[in-house]
PDB file of C-alpha atoms and ligand atoms in Angstrom:
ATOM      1  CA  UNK W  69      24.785   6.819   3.250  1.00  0.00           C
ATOM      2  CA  UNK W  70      21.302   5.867   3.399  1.00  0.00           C
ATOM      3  CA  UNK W  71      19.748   3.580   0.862  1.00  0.00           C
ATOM      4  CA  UNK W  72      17.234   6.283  -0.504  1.00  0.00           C
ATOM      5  CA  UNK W  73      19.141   9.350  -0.113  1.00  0.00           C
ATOM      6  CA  UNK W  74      17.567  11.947  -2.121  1.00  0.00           C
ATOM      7  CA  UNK W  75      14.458  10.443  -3.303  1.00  0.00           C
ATOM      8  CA  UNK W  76      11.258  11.235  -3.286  1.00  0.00           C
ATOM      9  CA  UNK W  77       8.142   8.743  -2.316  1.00  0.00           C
ATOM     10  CA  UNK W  78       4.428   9.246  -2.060  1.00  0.00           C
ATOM     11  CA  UNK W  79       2.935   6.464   0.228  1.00  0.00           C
ATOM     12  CA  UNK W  80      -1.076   6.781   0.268  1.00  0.00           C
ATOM     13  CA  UNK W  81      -2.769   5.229   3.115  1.00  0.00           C
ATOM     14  CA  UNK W  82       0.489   6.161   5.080  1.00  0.00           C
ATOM     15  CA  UNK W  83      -0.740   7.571   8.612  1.00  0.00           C
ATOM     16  CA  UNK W  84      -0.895   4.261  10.106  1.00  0.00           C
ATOM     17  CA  UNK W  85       0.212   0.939   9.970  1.00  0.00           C
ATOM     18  CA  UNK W  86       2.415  -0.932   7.531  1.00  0.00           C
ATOM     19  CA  UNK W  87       2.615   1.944   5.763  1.00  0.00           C
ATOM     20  CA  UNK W  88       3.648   4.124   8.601  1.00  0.00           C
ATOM     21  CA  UNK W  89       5.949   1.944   9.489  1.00  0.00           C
ATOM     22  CA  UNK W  90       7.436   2.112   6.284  1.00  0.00           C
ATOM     23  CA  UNK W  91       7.576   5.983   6.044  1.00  0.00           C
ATOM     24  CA  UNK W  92       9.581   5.754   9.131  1.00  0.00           C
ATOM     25  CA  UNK W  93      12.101   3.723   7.323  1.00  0.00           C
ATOM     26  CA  UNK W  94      12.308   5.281   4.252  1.00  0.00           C
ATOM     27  CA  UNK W  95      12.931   8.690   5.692  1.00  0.00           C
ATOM     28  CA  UNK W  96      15.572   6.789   8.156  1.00  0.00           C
ATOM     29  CA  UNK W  97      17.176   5.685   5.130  1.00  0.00           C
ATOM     30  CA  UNK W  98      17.690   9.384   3.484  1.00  0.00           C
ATOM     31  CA  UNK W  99      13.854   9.769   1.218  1.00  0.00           C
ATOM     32  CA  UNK W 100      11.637  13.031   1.302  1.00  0.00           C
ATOM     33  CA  UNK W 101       7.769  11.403   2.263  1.00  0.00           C
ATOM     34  CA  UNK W 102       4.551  12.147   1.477  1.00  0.00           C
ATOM     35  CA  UNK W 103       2.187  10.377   3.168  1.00  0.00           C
ATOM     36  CA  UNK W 104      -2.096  10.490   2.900  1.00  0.00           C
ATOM     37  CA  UNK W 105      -4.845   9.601   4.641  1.00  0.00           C
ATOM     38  CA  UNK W 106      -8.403  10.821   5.111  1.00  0.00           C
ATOM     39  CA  UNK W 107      -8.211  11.805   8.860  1.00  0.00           C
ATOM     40  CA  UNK W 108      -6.226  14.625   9.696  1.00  0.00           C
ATOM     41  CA  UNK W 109      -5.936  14.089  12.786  1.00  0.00           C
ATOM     42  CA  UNK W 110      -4.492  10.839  12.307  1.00  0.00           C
ATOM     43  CA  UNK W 111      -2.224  12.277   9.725  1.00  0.00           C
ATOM     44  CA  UNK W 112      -1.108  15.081  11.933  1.00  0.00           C
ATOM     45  CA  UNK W 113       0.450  12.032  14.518  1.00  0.00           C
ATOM     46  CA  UNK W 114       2.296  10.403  11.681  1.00  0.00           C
ATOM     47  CA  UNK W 115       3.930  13.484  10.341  1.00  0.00           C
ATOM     48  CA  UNK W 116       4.977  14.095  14.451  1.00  0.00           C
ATOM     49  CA  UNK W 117       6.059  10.402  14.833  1.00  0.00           C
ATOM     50  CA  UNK W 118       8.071  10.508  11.375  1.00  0.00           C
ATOM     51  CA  UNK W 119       9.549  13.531  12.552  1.00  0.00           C
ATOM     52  CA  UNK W 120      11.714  15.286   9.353  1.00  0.00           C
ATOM     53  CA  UNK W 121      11.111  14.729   5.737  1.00  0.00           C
ATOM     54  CA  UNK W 122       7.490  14.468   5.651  1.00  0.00           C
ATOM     55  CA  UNK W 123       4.628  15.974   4.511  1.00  0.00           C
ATOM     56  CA  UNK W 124       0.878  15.041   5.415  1.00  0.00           C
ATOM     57  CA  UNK W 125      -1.599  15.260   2.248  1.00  0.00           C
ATOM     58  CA  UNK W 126      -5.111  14.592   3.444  1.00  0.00           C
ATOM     59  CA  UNK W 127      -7.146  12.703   1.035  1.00  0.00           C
ATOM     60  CA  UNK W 128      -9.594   9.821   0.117  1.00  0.00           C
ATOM     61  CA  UNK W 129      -7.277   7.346  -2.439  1.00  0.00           C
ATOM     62  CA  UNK W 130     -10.503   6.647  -4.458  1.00  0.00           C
ATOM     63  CA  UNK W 131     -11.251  10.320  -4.682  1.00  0.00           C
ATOM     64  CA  UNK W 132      -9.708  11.380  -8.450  1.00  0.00           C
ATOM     65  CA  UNK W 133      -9.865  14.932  -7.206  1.00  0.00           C
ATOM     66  CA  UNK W 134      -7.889  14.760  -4.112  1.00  0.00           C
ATOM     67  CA  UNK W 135      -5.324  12.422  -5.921  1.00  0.00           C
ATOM     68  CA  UNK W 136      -4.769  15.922  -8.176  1.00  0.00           C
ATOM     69  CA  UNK W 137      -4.731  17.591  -4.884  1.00  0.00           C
ATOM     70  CA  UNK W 138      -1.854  15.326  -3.850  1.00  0.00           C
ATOM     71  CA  UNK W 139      -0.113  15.566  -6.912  1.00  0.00           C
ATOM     72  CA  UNK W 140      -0.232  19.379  -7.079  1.00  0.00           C
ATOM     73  CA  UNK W 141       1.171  19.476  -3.496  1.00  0.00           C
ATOM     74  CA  UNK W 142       4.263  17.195  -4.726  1.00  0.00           C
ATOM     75  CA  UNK W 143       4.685  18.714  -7.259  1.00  0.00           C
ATOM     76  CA  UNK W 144       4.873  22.297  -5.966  1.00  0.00           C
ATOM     77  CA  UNK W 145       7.094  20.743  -3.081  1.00  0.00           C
ATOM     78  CA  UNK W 146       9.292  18.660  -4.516  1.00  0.00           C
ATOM     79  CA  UNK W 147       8.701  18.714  -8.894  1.00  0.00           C
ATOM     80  CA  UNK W 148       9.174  14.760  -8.939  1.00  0.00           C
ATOM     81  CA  UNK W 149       8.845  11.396  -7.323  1.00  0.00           C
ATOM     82  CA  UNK W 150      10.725   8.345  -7.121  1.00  0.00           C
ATOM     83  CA  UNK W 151       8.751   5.726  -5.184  1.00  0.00           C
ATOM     84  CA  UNK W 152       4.866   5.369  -5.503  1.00  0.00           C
ATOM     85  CA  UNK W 153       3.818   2.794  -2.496  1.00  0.00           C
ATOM     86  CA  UNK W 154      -0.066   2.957  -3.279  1.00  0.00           C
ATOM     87  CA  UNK W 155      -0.961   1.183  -0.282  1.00  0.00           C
ATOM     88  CA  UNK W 156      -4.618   2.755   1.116  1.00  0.00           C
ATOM     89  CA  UNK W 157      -6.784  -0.032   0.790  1.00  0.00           C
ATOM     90  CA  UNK W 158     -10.329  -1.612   2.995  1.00  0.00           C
ATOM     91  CA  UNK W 159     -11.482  -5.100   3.245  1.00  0.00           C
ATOM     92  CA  UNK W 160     -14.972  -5.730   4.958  1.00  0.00           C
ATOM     93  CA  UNK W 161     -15.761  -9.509   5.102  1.00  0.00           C
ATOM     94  CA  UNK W 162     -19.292 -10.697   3.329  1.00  0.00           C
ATOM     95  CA  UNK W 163     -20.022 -14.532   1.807  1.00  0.00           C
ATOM     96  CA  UNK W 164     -21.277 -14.903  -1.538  1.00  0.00           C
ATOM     97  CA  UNK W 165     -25.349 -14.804  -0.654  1.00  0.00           C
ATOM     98  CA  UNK W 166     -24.978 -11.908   1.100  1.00  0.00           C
ATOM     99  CA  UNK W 167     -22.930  -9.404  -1.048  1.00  0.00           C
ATOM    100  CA  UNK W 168     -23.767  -5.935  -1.555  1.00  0.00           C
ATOM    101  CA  UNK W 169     -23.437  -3.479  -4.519  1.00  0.00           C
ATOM    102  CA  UNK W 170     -21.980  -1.103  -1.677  1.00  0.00           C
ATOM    103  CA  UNK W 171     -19.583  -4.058  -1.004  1.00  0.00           C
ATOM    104  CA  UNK W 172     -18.378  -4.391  -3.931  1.00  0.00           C
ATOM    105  CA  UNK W 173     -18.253  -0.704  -4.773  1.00  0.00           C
ATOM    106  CA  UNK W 174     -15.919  -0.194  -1.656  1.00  0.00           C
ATOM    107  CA  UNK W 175     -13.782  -2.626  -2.206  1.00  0.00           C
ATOM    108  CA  UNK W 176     -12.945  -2.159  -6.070  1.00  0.00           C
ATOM    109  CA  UNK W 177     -13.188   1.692  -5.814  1.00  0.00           C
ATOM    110  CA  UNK W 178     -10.375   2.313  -3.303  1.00  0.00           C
ATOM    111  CA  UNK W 179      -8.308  -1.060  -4.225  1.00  0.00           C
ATOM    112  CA  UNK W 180      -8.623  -1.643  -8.028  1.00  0.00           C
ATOM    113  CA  UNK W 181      -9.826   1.543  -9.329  1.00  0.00           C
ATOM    114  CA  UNK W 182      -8.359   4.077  -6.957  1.00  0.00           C
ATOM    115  CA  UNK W 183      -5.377   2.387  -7.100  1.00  0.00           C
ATOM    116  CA  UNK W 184      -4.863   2.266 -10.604  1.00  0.00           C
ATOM    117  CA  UNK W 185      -6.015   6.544 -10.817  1.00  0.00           C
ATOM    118  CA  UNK W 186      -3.292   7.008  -7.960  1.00  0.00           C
ATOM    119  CA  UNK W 187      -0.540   5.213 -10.402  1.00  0.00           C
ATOM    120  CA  UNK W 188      -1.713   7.274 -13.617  1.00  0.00           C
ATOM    121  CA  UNK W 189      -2.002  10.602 -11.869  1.00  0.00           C
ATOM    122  CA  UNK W 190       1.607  10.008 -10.404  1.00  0.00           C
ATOM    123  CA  UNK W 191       3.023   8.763 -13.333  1.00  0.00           C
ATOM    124  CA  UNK W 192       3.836  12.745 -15.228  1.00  0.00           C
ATOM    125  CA  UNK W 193       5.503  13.297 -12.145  1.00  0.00           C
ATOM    126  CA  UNK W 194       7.837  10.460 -12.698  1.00  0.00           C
ATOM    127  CA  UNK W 195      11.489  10.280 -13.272  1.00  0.00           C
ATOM    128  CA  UNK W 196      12.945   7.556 -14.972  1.00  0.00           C
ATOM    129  CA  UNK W 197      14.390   4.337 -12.946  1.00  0.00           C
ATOM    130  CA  UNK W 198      11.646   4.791 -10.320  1.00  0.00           C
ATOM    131  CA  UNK W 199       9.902   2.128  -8.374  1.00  0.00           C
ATOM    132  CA  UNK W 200       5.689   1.631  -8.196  1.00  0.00           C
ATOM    133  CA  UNK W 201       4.391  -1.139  -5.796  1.00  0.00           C
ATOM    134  CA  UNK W 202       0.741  -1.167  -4.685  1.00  0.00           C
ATOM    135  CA  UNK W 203      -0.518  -2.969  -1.699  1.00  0.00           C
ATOM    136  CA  UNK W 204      -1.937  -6.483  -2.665  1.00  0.00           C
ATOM    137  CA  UNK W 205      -2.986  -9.441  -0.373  1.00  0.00           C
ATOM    138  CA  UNK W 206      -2.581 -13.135   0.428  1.00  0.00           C
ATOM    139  CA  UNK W 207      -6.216 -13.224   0.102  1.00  0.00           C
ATOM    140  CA  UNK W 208      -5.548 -12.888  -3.707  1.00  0.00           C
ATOM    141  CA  UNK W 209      -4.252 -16.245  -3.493  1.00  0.00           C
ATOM    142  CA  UNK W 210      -6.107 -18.224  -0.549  1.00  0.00           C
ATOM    143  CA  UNK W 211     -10.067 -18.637  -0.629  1.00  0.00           C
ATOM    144  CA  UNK W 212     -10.420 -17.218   2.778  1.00  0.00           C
ATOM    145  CA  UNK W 213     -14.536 -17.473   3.094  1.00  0.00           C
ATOM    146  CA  UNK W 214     -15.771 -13.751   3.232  1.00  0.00           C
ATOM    147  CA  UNK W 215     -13.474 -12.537   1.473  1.00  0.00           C
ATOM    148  CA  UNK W 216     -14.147 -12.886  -2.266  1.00  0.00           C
ATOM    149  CA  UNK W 217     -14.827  -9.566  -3.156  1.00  0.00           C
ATOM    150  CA  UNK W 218     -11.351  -7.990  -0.904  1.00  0.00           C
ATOM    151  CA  UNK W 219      -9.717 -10.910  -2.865  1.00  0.00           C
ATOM    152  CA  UNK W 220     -10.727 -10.382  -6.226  1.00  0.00           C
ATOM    153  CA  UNK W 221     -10.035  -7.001  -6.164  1.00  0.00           C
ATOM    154  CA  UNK W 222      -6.522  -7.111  -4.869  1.00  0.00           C
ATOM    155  CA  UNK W 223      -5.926  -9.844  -7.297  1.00  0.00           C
ATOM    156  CA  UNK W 224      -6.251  -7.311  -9.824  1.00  0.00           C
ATOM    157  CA  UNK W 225      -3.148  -5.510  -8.836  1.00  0.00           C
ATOM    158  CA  UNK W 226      -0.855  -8.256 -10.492  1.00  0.00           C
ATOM    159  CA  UNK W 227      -2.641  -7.758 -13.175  1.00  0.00           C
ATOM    160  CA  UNK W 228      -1.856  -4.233 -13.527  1.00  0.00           C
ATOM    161  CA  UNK W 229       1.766  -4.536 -12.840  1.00  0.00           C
ATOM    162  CA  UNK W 230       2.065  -6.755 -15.794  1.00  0.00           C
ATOM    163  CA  UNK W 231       1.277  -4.709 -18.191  1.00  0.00           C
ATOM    164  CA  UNK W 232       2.244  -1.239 -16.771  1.00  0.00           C
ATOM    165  CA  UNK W 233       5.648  -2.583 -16.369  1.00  0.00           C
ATOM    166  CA  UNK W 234       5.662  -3.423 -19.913  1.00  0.00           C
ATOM    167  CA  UNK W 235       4.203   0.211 -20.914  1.00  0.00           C
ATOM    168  CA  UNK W 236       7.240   2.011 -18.961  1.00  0.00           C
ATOM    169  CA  UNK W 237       9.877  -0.205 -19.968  1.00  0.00           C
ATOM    170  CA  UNK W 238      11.156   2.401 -22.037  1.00  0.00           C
ATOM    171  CA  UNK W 239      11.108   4.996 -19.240  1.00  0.00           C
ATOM    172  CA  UNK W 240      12.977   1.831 -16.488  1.00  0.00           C
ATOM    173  CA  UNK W 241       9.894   2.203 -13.794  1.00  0.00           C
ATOM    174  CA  UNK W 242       9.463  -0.967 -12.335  1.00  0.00           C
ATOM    175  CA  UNK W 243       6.031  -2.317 -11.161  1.00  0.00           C
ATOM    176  CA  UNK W 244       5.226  -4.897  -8.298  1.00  0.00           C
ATOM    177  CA  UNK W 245       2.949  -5.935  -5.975  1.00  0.00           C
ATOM    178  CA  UNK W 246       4.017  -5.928  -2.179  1.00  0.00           C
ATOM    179  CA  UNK W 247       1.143  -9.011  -0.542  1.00  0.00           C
ATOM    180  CA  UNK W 248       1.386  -9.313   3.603  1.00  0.00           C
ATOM    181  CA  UNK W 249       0.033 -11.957   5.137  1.00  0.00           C
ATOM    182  CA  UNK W 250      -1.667 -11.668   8.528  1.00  0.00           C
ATOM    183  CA  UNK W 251       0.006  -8.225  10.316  1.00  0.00           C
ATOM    184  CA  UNK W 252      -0.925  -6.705  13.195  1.00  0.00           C
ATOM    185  CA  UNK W 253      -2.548  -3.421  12.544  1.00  0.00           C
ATOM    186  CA  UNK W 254      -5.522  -1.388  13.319  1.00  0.00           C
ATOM    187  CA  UNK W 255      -7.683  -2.313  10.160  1.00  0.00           C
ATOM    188  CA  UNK W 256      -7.502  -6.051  11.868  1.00  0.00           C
ATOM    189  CA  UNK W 257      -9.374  -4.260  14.303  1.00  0.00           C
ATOM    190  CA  UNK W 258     -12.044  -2.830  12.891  1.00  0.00           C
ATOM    191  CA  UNK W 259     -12.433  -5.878  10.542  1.00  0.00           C
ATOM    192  CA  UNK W 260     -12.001  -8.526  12.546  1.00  0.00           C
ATOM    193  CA  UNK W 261     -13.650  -9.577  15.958  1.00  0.00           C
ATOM    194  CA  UNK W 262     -10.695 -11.612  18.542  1.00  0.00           C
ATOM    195  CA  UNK W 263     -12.359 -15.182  17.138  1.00  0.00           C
ATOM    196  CA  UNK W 264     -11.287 -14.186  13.970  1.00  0.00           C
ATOM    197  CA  UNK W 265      -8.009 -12.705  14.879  1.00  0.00           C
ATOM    198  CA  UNK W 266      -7.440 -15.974  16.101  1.00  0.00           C
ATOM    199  CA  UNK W 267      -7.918 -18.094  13.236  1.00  0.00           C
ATOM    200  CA  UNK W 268      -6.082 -16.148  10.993  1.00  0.00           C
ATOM    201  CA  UNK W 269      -3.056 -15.612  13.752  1.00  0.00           C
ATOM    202  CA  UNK W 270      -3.376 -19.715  13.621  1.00  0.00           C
ATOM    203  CA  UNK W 271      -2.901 -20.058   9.782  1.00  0.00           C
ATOM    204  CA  UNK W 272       0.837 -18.206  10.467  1.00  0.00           C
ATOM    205  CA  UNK W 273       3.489 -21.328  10.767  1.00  0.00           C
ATOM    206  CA  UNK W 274       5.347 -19.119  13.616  1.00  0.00           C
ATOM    207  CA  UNK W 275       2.178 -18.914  15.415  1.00  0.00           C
ATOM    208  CA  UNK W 276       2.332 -14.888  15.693  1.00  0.00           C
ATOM    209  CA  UNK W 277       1.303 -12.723  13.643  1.00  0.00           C
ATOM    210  CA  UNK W 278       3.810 -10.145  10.944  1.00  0.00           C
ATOM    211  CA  UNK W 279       4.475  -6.711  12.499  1.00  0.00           C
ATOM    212  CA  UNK W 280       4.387  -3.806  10.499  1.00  0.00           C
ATOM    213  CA  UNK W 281       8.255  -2.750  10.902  1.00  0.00           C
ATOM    214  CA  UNK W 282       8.427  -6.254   8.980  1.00  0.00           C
ATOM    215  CA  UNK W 283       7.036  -4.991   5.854  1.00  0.00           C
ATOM    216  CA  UNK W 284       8.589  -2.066   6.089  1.00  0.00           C
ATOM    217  CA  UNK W 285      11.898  -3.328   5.295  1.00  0.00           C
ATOM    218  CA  UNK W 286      10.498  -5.243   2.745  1.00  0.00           C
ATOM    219  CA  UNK W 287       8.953  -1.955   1.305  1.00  0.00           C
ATOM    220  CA  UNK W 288      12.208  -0.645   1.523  1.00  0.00           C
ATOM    221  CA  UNK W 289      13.884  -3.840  -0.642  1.00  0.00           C
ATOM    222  CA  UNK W 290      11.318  -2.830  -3.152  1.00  0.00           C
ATOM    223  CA  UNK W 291      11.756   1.005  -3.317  1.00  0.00           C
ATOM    224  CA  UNK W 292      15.435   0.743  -3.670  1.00  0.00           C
ATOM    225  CA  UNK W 293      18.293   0.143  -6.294  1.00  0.00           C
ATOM    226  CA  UNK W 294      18.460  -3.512  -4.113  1.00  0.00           C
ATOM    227  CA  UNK W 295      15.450  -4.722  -5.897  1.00  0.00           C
ATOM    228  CA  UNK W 296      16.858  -3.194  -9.073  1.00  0.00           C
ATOM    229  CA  UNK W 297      15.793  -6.565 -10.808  1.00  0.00           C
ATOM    230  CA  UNK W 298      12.545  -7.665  -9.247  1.00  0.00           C
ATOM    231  CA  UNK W 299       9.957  -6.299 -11.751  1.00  0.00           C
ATOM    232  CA  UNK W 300       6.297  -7.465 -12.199  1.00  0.00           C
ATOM    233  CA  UNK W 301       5.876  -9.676  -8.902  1.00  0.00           C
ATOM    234  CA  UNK W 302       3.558 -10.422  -6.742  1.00  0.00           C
ATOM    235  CA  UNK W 303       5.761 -10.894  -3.147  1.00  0.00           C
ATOM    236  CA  UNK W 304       4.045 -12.667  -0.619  1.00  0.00           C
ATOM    237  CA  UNK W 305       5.309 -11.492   3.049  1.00  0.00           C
ATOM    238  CA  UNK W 306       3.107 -13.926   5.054  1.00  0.00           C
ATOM    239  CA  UNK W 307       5.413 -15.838   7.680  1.00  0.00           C
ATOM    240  CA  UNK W 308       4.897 -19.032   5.023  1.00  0.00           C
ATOM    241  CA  UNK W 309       1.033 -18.736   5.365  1.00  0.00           C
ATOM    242  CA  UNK W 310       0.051 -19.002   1.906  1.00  0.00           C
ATOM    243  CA  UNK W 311       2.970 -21.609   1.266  1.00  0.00           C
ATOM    244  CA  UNK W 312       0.983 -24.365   3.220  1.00  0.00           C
TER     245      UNK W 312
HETATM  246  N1  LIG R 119      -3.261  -5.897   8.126  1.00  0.00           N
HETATM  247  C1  LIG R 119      -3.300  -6.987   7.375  1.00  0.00           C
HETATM  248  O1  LIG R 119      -3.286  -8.123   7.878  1.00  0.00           O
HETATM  249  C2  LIG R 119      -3.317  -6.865   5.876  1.00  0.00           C
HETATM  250  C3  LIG R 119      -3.080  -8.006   5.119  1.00  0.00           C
HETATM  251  C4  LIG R 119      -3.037  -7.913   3.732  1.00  0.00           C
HETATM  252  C5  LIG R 119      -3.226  -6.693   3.121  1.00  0.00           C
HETATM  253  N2  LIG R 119      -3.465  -5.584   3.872  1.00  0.00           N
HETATM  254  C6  LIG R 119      -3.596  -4.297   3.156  1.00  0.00           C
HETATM  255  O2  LIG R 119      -2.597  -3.419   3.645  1.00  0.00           O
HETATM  256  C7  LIG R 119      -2.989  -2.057   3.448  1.00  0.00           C
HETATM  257  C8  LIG R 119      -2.791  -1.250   4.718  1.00  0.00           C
HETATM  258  O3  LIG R 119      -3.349  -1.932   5.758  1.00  0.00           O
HETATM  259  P1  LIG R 119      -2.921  -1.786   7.285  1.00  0.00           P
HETATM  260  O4  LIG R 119      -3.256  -3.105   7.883  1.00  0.00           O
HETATM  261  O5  LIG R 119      -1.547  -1.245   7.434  1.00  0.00           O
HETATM  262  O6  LIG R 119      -4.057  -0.766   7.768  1.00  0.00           O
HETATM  263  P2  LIG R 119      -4.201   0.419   8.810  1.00  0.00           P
HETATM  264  O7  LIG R 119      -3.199   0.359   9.890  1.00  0.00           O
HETATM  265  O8  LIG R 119      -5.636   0.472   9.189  1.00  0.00           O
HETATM  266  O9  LIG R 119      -3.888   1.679   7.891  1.00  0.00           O
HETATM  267  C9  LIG R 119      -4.674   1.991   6.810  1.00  0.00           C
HETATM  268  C10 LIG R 119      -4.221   3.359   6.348  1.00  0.00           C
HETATM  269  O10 LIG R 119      -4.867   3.658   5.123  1.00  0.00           O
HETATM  270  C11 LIG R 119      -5.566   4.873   5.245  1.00  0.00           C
HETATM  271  N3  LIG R 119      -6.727   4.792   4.379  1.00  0.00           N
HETATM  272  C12 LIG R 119      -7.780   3.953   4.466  1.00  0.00           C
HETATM  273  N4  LIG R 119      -8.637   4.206   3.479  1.00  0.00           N
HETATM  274  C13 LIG R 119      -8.102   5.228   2.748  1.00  0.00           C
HETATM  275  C14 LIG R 119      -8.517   5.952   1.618  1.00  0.00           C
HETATM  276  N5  LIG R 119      -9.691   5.689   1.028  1.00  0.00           N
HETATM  277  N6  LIG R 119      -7.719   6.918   1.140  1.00  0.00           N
HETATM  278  C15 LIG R 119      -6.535   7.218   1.735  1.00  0.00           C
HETATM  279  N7  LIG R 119      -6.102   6.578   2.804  1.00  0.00           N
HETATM  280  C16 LIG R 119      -6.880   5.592   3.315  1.00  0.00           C
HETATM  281  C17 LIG R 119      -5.893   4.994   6.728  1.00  0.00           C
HETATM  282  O11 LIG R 119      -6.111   6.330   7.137  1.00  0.00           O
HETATM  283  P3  LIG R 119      -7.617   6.955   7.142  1.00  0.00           P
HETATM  284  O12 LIG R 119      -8.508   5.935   7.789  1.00  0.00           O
HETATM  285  O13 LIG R 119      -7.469   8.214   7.910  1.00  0.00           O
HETATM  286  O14 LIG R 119      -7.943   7.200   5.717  1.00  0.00           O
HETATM  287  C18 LIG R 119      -4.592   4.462   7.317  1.00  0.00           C
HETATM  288  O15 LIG R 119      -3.577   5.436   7.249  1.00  0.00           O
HETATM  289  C19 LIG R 119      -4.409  -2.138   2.894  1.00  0.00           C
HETATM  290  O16 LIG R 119      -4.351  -2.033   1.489  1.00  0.00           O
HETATM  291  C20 LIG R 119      -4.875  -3.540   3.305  1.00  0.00           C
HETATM  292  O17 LIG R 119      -5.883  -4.035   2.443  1.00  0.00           O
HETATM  293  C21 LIG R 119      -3.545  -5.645   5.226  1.00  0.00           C
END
């Protein structure tokens, strides 16, 4: 008896990393997955290294028009969900001096507002008792320099859950905020260089970084009946990092 037997998920941003990881688990643990991503190609190798129980929905998460697109495809598939893991998100680093409007577009398009269109357009799909968490960060917390902008707008996720928790009361859908630390995945390389890697990997009280297959079991605490009374927090899954 697996610990999601039966229900549905959509995880966006799911063809790689801690969301892949998490896919993995959740269809390990009995749930039908849909899982996005813009590259198809990369999405093609998830759906083959998940195996079963999956279906690959290419799509930008900031993109209102593919989020229908996703939304038609589950429901035509499947007619409901039960887990929402909005987890696509990007974080370049720029200090204050030398911000862009295109930096700041990218980061609160995808992670505030494309994140927020991803919950609404899920939400008719619904059923009752499900589970929404969206992908925040320690950053949200810590004033890592650089990373204002990736910070602010993945602070705003809390924010959210608070009051769409409060909106769906009625309808028992709980809101949270899952926030990892330092984990190794390939956004840390394409955003970080190995100085920076580093430092962060230093800030970690174990000295190594989180791997992904750790969140995932904490994505799975969240998505099922085990978590059945967290509701409206922001979880920190850091190693201790932003507890020192
Ligand atoms: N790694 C860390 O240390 C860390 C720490 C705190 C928070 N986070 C957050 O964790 C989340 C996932 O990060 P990760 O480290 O697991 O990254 P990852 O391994 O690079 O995976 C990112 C995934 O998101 C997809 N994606 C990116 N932009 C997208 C978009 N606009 N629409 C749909 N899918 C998109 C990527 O596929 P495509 O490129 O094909 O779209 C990929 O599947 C992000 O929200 C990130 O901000 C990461």
């Amino acid at each position: 008896m697996g610990k999601l037997d039966g229900k549905v998920a959509v995880i966006t941003g799911g063809s790689s990393g801690m969301a892949l990881a998490s896919a993995k688990r959740f269809v390990e643990e009995g749930a039908y997955v849909f899982i996005t991503g813009r590259r198809q190609e990369a999405l093609d190798e998830a759906v083959k290294q998940i195996g079963r129980n999956v279906t690959g929905v290419r799509g930008d998460a900031a993109n209102l028009d593919d989020l229908d697109r996703l939304f038609d495809t589950v429901k035509r598939e499947k007619g409901k969900i039960d887990i929402l893991y909005a987890s696509a998100g990007t974080g370049e680093a720029l200090p204050l001096g030398q911000i862009t409007e295109q930096h700041f577009d990218a980061a609160f398009d995808l992670n505030a507002r494309g994140t927020l269109f991803t919950v609404q357009k899920a939400l008719p799909l619904f059923n009752d008792g499900g589970s929404i968490f969206m992908t925040g960060s320690i950053a949200s917390i810590k004033g890592f320099p650089g990373f204002s902008v990736y910070a602010a707008s993945k602070a705003a996720l809390l924010a959210f859950a608070r009051g769409w928790l409060n909106e769906l009361k009625g309808r028992n859908i709980r809101v949270n905020v899952l926030s990892p630390g330092q984990i190794a995945t390939p956004i840390q390389e394409q955003v970080f260089d190995e100085e920076t890697k580093r430092q962060f990997e230093s800030l970690v009280p174990r000295g190594k970084m989180g791997r992904p297959e750790e969140i995932a079991t904490v994505a799975l605490f969240l998505a099922s009946d085990d978590s059945s009374f967290v509701n409206g927090v922001e979880l920190y899954v850091d190693g201790g990092t932003s507890a020192i």
